Coordinates of C-alpha atoms in Angstrom, one line a residue:
M18 CA -12.6 33.1 0.5
E19 CA -10.4 29.4 1.6
D20 CA -9.3 27.5 -1.4
L21 CA -10.5 24.5 -1.9
S22 CA -8.8 22.7 -4.7
G23 CA -5.4 23.9 -3.2
I24 CA -3.8 24.3 -7.0
E25 CA -5.6 27.3 -7.3
E26 CA -3.0 29.0 -9.7
F27 CA -3.6 26.0 -12.2
S28 CA -5.6 27.7 -15.1
T29 CA -8.1 25.6 -17.2
E30 CA -9.1 28.3 -19.5
G31 CA -8.8 27.6 -23.3
W32 CA -9.0 23.9 -22.5
P33 CA -11.7 21.9 -24.3
V34 CA -13.9 19.6 -22.2
L35 CA -13.0 15.9 -22.5
T36 CA -15.4 13.7 -22.8
Q37 CA -16.0 10.0 -21.8
E38 CA -15.5 8.6 -25.2
L39 CA -12.7 10.2 -26.0
F40 CA -11.1 9.8 -22.3
A41 CA -11.6 6.1 -22.7
K42 CA -10.1 5.8 -26.2
V43 CA -7.1 7.8 -25.1
S44 CA -6.6 5.7 -22.1
N45 CA -7.0 2.4 -23.2
N46 CA -5.0 2.2 -26.5
R47 CA -1.8 4.2 -24.5
E48 CA 1.0 2.6 -23.1
Y49 CA 2.4 2.9 -19.4
S50 CA 5.2 2.2 -17.4
E51 CA 5.3 -1.2 -15.6
D52 CA 4.9 1.0 -12.2
V53 CA 1.4 1.6 -12.5
R54 CA -1.9 -0.3 -11.1
E55 CA -4.6 -1.3 -12.8
F56 CA -8.2 -1.3 -11.3
Y57 CA -11.7 -2.0 -13.1
S58 CA -14.5 -0.2 -12.4
S59 CA -18.0 0.6 -13.9
G60 CA -16.8 3.9 -14.8
G61 CA -16.6 5.6 -18.2
S62 CA -13.4 4.5 -19.1
K63 CA -13.8 0.8 -17.5
R64 CA -10.6 1.2 -16.4
V65 CA -8.1 3.4 -14.3
V66 CA -4.4 3.2 -14.4
L67 CA -2.8 5.3 -11.5
S68 CA 1.3 5.7 -11.2
P69 CA 2.3 5.5 -7.4
E70 CA 2.3 9.0 -7.1
D71 CA -1.2 8.9 -8.5
Q72 CA -2.4 6.7 -6.1
R73 CA -1.2 8.8 -3.5
L74 CA -3.4 11.6 -4.6
V75 CA -6.4 9.7 -5.6
L76 CA -6.2 7.9 -1.8
E77 CA -5.7 11.5 -0.2
G78 CA -8.6 12.8 -1.8
Y79 CA -10.7 10.1 -0.6
A80 CA -9.3 10.2 3.0
E81 CA -10.3 13.7 3.3
T82 CA -14.1 12.9 1.4
L83 CA -14.1 10.2 4.4
R84 CA -13.0 12.3 7.4
E85 CA -15.4 15.7 6.1
A86 CA -18.4 13.0 6.1
G87 CA -17.7 12.2 9.3
L88 CA -15.2 9.1 9.6
R89 CA -13.4 9.2 12.8
P90 CA -10.0 8.2 13.8
D91 CA -11.5 6.4 16.7
D92 CA -14.5 4.5 14.2
V93 CA -14.6 1.2 14.2
A94 CA -16.5 0.1 10.9
I95 CA -18.1 -2.4 9.2
N96 CA -17.7 -2.3 5.1
W97 CA -20.4 -2.7 3.1
G98 CA -19.1 -0.4 0.3
A99 CA -16.3 -3.0 -1.4
P100 CA -16.7 -6.5 -3.0
K101 CA -13.8 -8.8 -2.7
E102 CA -11.6 -8.4 -5.5
K103 CA -8.3 -6.6 -4.8
D104 CA -8.2 -4.8 -8.2
H105 CA -11.5 -2.9 -8.0
M106 CA -11.4 0.6 -7.0
S107 CA -14.0 0.4 -4.0
Q108 CA -12.0 -2.4 -2.4
W109 CA -8.8 -0.5 -2.3
V110 CA -10.2 3.1 -1.5
Y111 CA -12.1 1.8 1.4
E112 CA -9.2 0.0 2.3
K113 CA -6.6 2.3 2.4
G114 CA -8.7 5.6 3.0
T115 CA -9.7 4.0 6.3
E116 CA -6.1 3.4 7.1
I117 CA -5.0 6.9 6.3
I118 CA -7.6 8.4 8.8
G119 CA -6.8 5.6 11.9
A120 CA -10.4 4.2 11.6
E121 CA -10.5 0.2 11.9
T122 CA -12.9 -2.1 9.6
V123 CA -14.0 -5.5 11.4
N124 CA -14.3 -7.3 7.7
E125 CA -12.8 -6.6 4.7
S126 CA -15.4 -6.6 1.7
N127 CA -19.7 -7.0 1.7
A128 CA -18.8 -10.7 0.4
E129 CA -18.1 -12.0 4.2
D130 CA -20.9 -14.0 6.0
F131 CA -21.7 -12.1 8.8
E132 CA -20.5 -14.7 11.3
D133 CA -17.2 -14.2 10.1
Y134 CA -17.4 -11.1 12.1
R135 CA -20.9 -11.0 14.1
D136 CA -18.6 -11.1 17.5
R137 CA -17.1 -7.2 16.9
W138 CA -21.0 -6.1 16.5
E139 CA -20.7 -4.4 19.5
E140 CA -17.9 -2.9 18.9
V141 CA -19.3 -0.9 15.6
T142 CA -19.3 2.7 15.5
A143 CA -19.8 3.4 11.9
L144 CA -20.9 1.8 8.8
L145 CA -19.3 2.1 5.3
S146 CA -21.8 0.8 2.6
L147 CA -23.7 1.9 -0.4
P148 CA -27.0 3.1 0.4
R149 CA -29.3 0.4 -0.5
M150 CA -27.0 -2.1 0.7
L151 CA -27.8 -0.6 4.1
K152 CA -31.1 -1.2 3.4
S153 CA -30.9 -4.7 2.1
S154 CA -28.3 -5.8 4.9
G155 CA -30.3 -4.5 7.6
E156 CA -33.4 -6.4 6.9
Q157 CA -31.6 -9.5 6.5
I158 CA -29.7 -8.9 10.2
Q159 CA -33.2 -7.9 11.6
E160 CA -34.5 -11.1 10.3
E161 CA -31.7 -13.3 11.8
F162 CA -30.9 -11.4 14.8
G163 CA -33.4 -9.1 15.8
D164 CA -33.8 -4.9 16.2
L165 CA -30.3 -3.2 14.7
K166 CA -30.5 -0.6 17.7
E167 CA -29.8 -3.2 19.6
T168 CA -27.7 -5.7 17.3
F169 CA -25.2 -2.7 17.0
P170 CA -25.4 -0.7 20.7
N171 CA -22.5 1.8 20.1
L172 CA -23.5 2.7 16.1
E173 CA -23.6 6.2 15.2
H174 CA -23.5 7.0 12.1
S175 CA -23.0 5.3 8.1
I176 CA -20.9 7.0 5.4
T177 CA -22.2 5.5 1.7
A178 CA -21.0 6.2 -1.5
G179 CA -21.9 5.2 -5.3
D180 CA -25.7 5.5 -5.7
I181 CA -27.7 8.1 -4.7
M182 CA -29.9 8.7 -1.2
P183 CA -33.3 9.1 -1.7
E184 CA -35.3 10.4 1.3
E185 CA -37.1 7.1 1.5
L186 CA -34.1 5.2 1.8
R187 CA -32.3 7.7 4.6
D188 CA -35.5 8.1 6.3
W189 CA -35.4 3.5 6.3
I190 CA -32.0 4.1 7.3
E191 CA -32.0 6.5 10.2
T192 CA -35.1 4.9 11.8
N193 CA -34.3 1.7 11.9
Y194 CA -30.5 1.9 12.8
G195 CA -31.1 5.5 15.3
I196 CA -28.0 6.7 12.7
K197 CA -27.3 9.7 11.1
A198 CA -26.6 9.1 7.4
R199 CA -24.6 11.1 5.4
N200 CA -23.5 10.2 2.1
F201 CA -20.5 11.2 -0.3
Y202 CA -20.0 12.1 -3.9
A203 CA -16.9 10.0 -5.8
G204 CA -15.8 8.7 -9.4
T205 CA -13.6 6.2 -10.1
E206 CA -11.9 9.0 -12.8
I207 CA -11.5 11.4 -10.4
G208 CA -11.6 9.7 -6.4
G209 CA -13.8 11.2 -4.1
A210 CA -15.2 14.5 -4.6
A211 CA -17.5 16.0 -2.2
A212 CA -19.7 15.1 0.7
E213 CA -22.6 15.7 2.3
I214 CA -23.2 18.7 5.1
E215 CA -26.3 18.0 5.3
D216 CA -29.1 15.8 3.6
G217 CA -28.9 16.1 0.1
V218 CA -26.6 19.2 0.0
Y219 CA -22.7 18.5 -0.7
K220 CA -19.4 20.4 -0.5
P221 CA -16.2 19.8 -2.5
T222 CA -13.5 17.8 -0.2
N223 CA -10.7 16.5 -2.6
P224 CA -7.5 19.5 -1.9
N225 CA -6.2 17.3 -5.6
L226 CA -9.5 18.7 -7.8
V227 CA -10.4 21.5 -9.5
L228 CA -14.3 21.1 -10.2
E229 CA -16.6 23.4 -12.4
L230 CA -19.4 23.6 -14.0
L231 CA -20.7 24.0 -17.9
D232 CA -23.6 25.7 -18.4
E233 CA -26.6 23.4 -19.3
D234 CA -27.9 25.5 -22.1
A235 CA -23.7 25.8 -23.4
E236 CA -23.0 24.4 -26.9
M237 CA -20.1 22.4 -27.3
D238 CA -18.5 21.6 -30.6
S239 CA -19.3 17.6 -30.4
E240 CA -15.7 16.5 -32.2
T241 CA -13.2 19.1 -30.3
G242 CA -14.8 19.7 -27.4
E243 CA -14.9 23.2 -27.4
V244 CA -16.8 25.5 -25.6
S245 CA -17.2 29.3 -24.4
E246 CA -15.2 30.2 -21.5
Q247 CA -18.6 32.2 -20.5
D248 CA -20.3 28.6 -20.2
V249 CA -17.8 27.4 -17.4
Y250 CA -18.0 28.5 -13.9
R251 CA -15.0 27.0 -11.7
L252 CA -16.9 26.6 -8.3
E253 CA -15.3 28.2 -5.7
E254 CA -15.6 31.4 -7.8
L255 CA -19.2 31.6 -7.6
S256 CA -20.6 34.4 -6.0
P257 CA -22.6 34.2 -2.6
G258 CA -26.1 33.3 -3.6
E259 CA -25.2 32.7 -7.2
T260 CA -26.4 29.4 -8.5
V261 CA -25.6 27.4 -11.7
T262 CA -26.9 24.1 -13.0
G263 CA -25.5 21.8 -15.4
P264 CA -22.7 18.9 -16.2
L265 CA -19.6 18.9 -14.1
L266 CA -16.1 19.0 -15.2
A267 CA -12.7 17.7 -13.2
T268 CA -9.3 18.6 -13.4
M269 CA -6.7 16.6 -11.3
P270 CA -3.6 18.6 -12.9
L271 CA -0.9 16.8 -11.2
R272 CA -2.1 13.1 -12.1
E273 CA 0.8 11.7 -14.0
Q274 CA -1.1 9.1 -15.7
Q275 CA -4.7 9.6 -17.7
P276 CA -4.4 13.2 -17.1
L277 CA -7.8 14.5 -16.4
I278 CA -8.3 18.3 -18.0
R279 CA -12.5 19.2 -18.1
Y280 CA -13.6 15.7 -17.8
R281 CA -17.2 15.7 -18.3
I282 CA -18.0 13.1 -15.7
G283 CA -21.7 12.6 -16.2
D284 CA -23.4 14.1 -13.8
V285 CA -25.6 17.4 -13.7
W286 CA -25.4 19.4 -10.4
E287 CA -26.7 22.5 -8.9
V288 CA -24.3 24.8 -7.5
T289 CA -24.7 27.6 -5.4
G290 CA -21.7 30.1 -4.3
T291 CA -21.8 31.1 -0.5
E292 CA -19.6 32.9 1.4
E293 CA -17.8 29.4 2.1
A294 CA -17.6 26.1 0.3
P295 CA -20.1 25.8 -2.5
E296 CA -23.2 24.2 -2.0
M297 CA -23.9 21.2 -4.6
K298 CA -27.0 19.3 -5.6
F299 CA -27.1 16.1 -7.6
K300 CA -29.8 16.5 -10.2
G301 CA -29.3 13.3 -11.9
R302 CA -27.1 11.8 -15.5
E303 CA -27.0 13.2 -18.6
D304 CA -27.4 9.8 -20.2
D305 CA -28.9 6.8 -20.0
V306 CA -26.6 5.3 -17.8
I307 CA -28.8 3.1 -15.3
M308 CA -27.4 3.3 -11.7
F309 CA -27.4 0.9 -9.2
S310 CA -25.3 0.4 -6.3
G311 CA -22.0 1.0 -7.1
A312 CA -22.6 -0.6 -10.7
N313 CA -23.4 1.9 -13.8
V314 CA -24.6 -0.4 -16.6
Y315 CA -24.4 1.6 -19.9
P316 CA -27.0 1.1 -22.7
E317 CA -24.0 0.0 -25.2
E318 CA -23.4 -3.0 -22.5
I319 CA -27.5 -3.6 -22.9
N320 CA -27.1 -3.7 -26.7
N321 CA -24.3 -5.9 -26.4
A322 CA -25.8 -8.3 -24.2
I323 CA -29.1 -8.2 -26.3
G324 CA -29.0 -6.5 -29.1
D325 CA -30.7 -3.4 -29.9
D326 CA -34.4 -4.3 -30.4
Y327 CA -35.5 -3.7 -27.2
K328 CA -37.5 -0.9 -25.0
L329 CA -36.8 -0.4 -21.6
V330 CA -38.6 1.4 -18.4
V331 CA -36.7 2.1 -15.5
S332 CA -38.4 2.7 -12.1
E333 CA -37.8 2.3 -8.6
N334 CA -39.8 1.0 -5.5
D335 CA -38.8 0.2 -2.1
G336 CA -35.0 0.8 -2.3
F337 CA -34.8 -1.6 -5.7
V338 CA -33.8 -0.7 -9.0
K339 CA -37.1 -2.5 -11.6
L340 CA -35.9 -2.8 -15.3
N341 CA -38.9 -3.9 -17.6
F342 CA -37.7 -5.1 -20.9
F343 CA -40.0 -5.4 -23.7
T344 CA -38.5 -7.8 -26.3
P345 CA -39.0 -9.3 -29.5
D346 CA -37.7 -12.3 -29.1
N347 CA -38.3 -14.9 -25.6
W348 CA -35.4 -13.3 -23.7
R349 CA -35.8 -14.5 -19.5
S350 CA -35.2 -11.9 -17.3
E351 CA -32.6 -13.9 -16.1
E352 CA -31.1 -14.9 -18.8
I353 CA -30.8 -11.2 -19.5
V354 CA -29.0 -10.3 -16.4
D355 CA -26.8 -12.7 -16.8
Q356 CA -26.0 -11.4 -20.2
L357 CA -25.2 -7.9 -18.4
A358 CA -23.3 -9.3 -15.9
E359 CA -20.7 -10.5 -18.8
Q360 CA -20.8 -7.3 -19.7
N361 CA -20.0 -5.2 -17.0
K362 CA -17.9 -6.8 -14.6
V363 CA -19.0 -4.5 -11.4
F364 CA -22.4 -5.3 -12.0
G365 CA -21.6 -8.9 -12.4
D366 CA -19.5 -9.2 -9.0
W367 CA -22.5 -7.9 -7.1
H368 CA -24.8 -10.1 -8.9
Q369 CA -22.8 -12.7 -8.3
S370 CA -22.5 -11.9 -4.3
G371 CA -26.8 -11.6 -4.4
S372 CA -26.6 -7.9 -3.1
M373 CA -27.5 -6.5 -6.2
P374 CA -30.8 -4.2 -5.3
I375 CA -32.6 -5.1 -8.8
E376 CA -36.0 -6.3 -9.9
A377 CA -35.9 -7.4 -13.5
K378 CA -38.6 -8.5 -15.8
S379 CA -39.0 -9.3 -19.7
Y380 CA -42.1 -9.2 -21.4
S381 CA -42.4 -10.8 -24.7
C382 CA -45.8 -12.1 -24.3
Q383 CA -48.7 -10.4 -25.6
D384 CA -51.1 -10.6 -22.6
E385 CA -48.2 -9.5 -20.3
L386 CA -46.7 -7.1 -22.8
E387 CA -50.4 -5.7 -23.1
E388 CA -50.3 -5.4 -19.0
M389 CA -47.2 -3.4 -18.8
L390 CA -48.1 -0.9 -21.7
E391 CA -51.2 -0.3 -20.1
E392 CA -49.9 0.3 -16.8
Y393 CA -47.1 2.6 -18.2
E394 CA -49.0 4.5 -20.8
I395 CA -46.7 3.7 -23.2
P396 CA -47.7 5.1 -26.9
R397 CA -47.6 2.7 -29.6
D398 CA -45.9 2.9 -33.1
S399 CA -48.0 2.0 -36.1
D400 CA -47.5 -1.9 -35.1
G401 CA -48.5 -1.7 -31.9
R402 CA -45.8 -1.7 -30.5
P403 CA -44.0 -0.2 -27.5
E404 CA -42.8 3.6 -29.0
I405 CA -40.8 4.9 -25.5
I406 CA -39.9 8.1 -27.1
E407 CA -41.6 11.0 -24.7
E408 CA -40.7 12.9 -21.3
G409 CA -38.5 11.4 -19.1
A410 CA -36.4 9.1 -22.1
K411 CA -33.1 10.1 -23.3
T412 CA -32.9 7.7 -26.2
N413 CA -35.9 6.0 -28.0
R414 CA -34.9 2.9 -26.1
I415 CA -35.0 3.9 -22.5
A416 CA -37.1 5.2 -20.1
F417 CA -37.2 6.5 -16.8
E418 CA -40.2 6.9 -15.0
D419 CA -41.1 9.1 -12.2
S420 CA -40.3 6.7 -9.1
Y421 CA -36.7 6.9 -10.4
N422 CA -35.8 10.1 -11.6
S423 CA -37.3 11.6 -8.4
Q424 CA -34.6 9.8 -6.5
F425 CA -32.7 13.1 -7.9
N426 CA -34.5 16.0 -7.1
Q427 CA -34.8 15.5 -3.5

């Protein structure tokens, strides 16, 4: 079988699992050499530090992932996948990754006005984007310029990342643009990792990564990260037909800064061995992270923004993530979103650009609260306040409705 990692000789056996908390603590407290480049992100560490060699490795992995997702040297692409800030990871990898492949982009970021590159639209063959932004931008273009197929007569495909691709959204994109939509998987700390080979099915793409799965029923020492080797599966070593589900572990042994060995990203995958590359299906998050287009919001950021005396129901409707906050104080939804934007720079950038696919509403008025409690069938505590401790809730503050969870299980 082909060595998918390119670093077959490196063994992770005996290494403990590196959690996001430990990675962030170690990374944020150490000193780095002067030649490193630092990026911000919404990933678990909030901070990515790369030496010149690390930058080469990361870009190599992203370029290979973009290539496997379908980007060609002769493509002329619109870039709706990156914000305008140069120190944002997405901006850098899309710009440099397309350069490595030889493709051309007609704009730098999704913050640019359509009119700034409207004269190049007839040349465009590919869209690089966040999944939900393909729909929000498409609807805006339909309203201003007309039919998408006529507006982009040479468009052939889209390549997206930074979020999941629900089937309803995929259908809208492929029907309205008249193209094939492909998604790829990447992480701030690990770079490009896998690309879709068919709808919802991915294969590993990064030659500099070792990918493993920790069995979903495995026991891990919370302090040391130690696990039984019998519970860890290296993806390319799975037998044909063998299927394992659990948290993804990533190792990049050649990385000089912020070493990654068995880094637990927080994403759960189902992986099946085949005669060729293992096939991967995304199943969801381990924790209460709320996944927007390119910006993950963590529970602690909500706590820092409005305190920990709240309940939150997360749902999804027509490509929008809906946040329904139940608070004892008279928080307005606009205030909550603004506070979150201050806590999370990536979320703030998307929010400021006006392209964040989010609907937020807060309920402290008793009439509205009663209405929402009834609609979502949320149980009450002894004081009549919402008590979200039920199936689909990972903590006692946040519950994910089926409309949101079902995106991960197409």
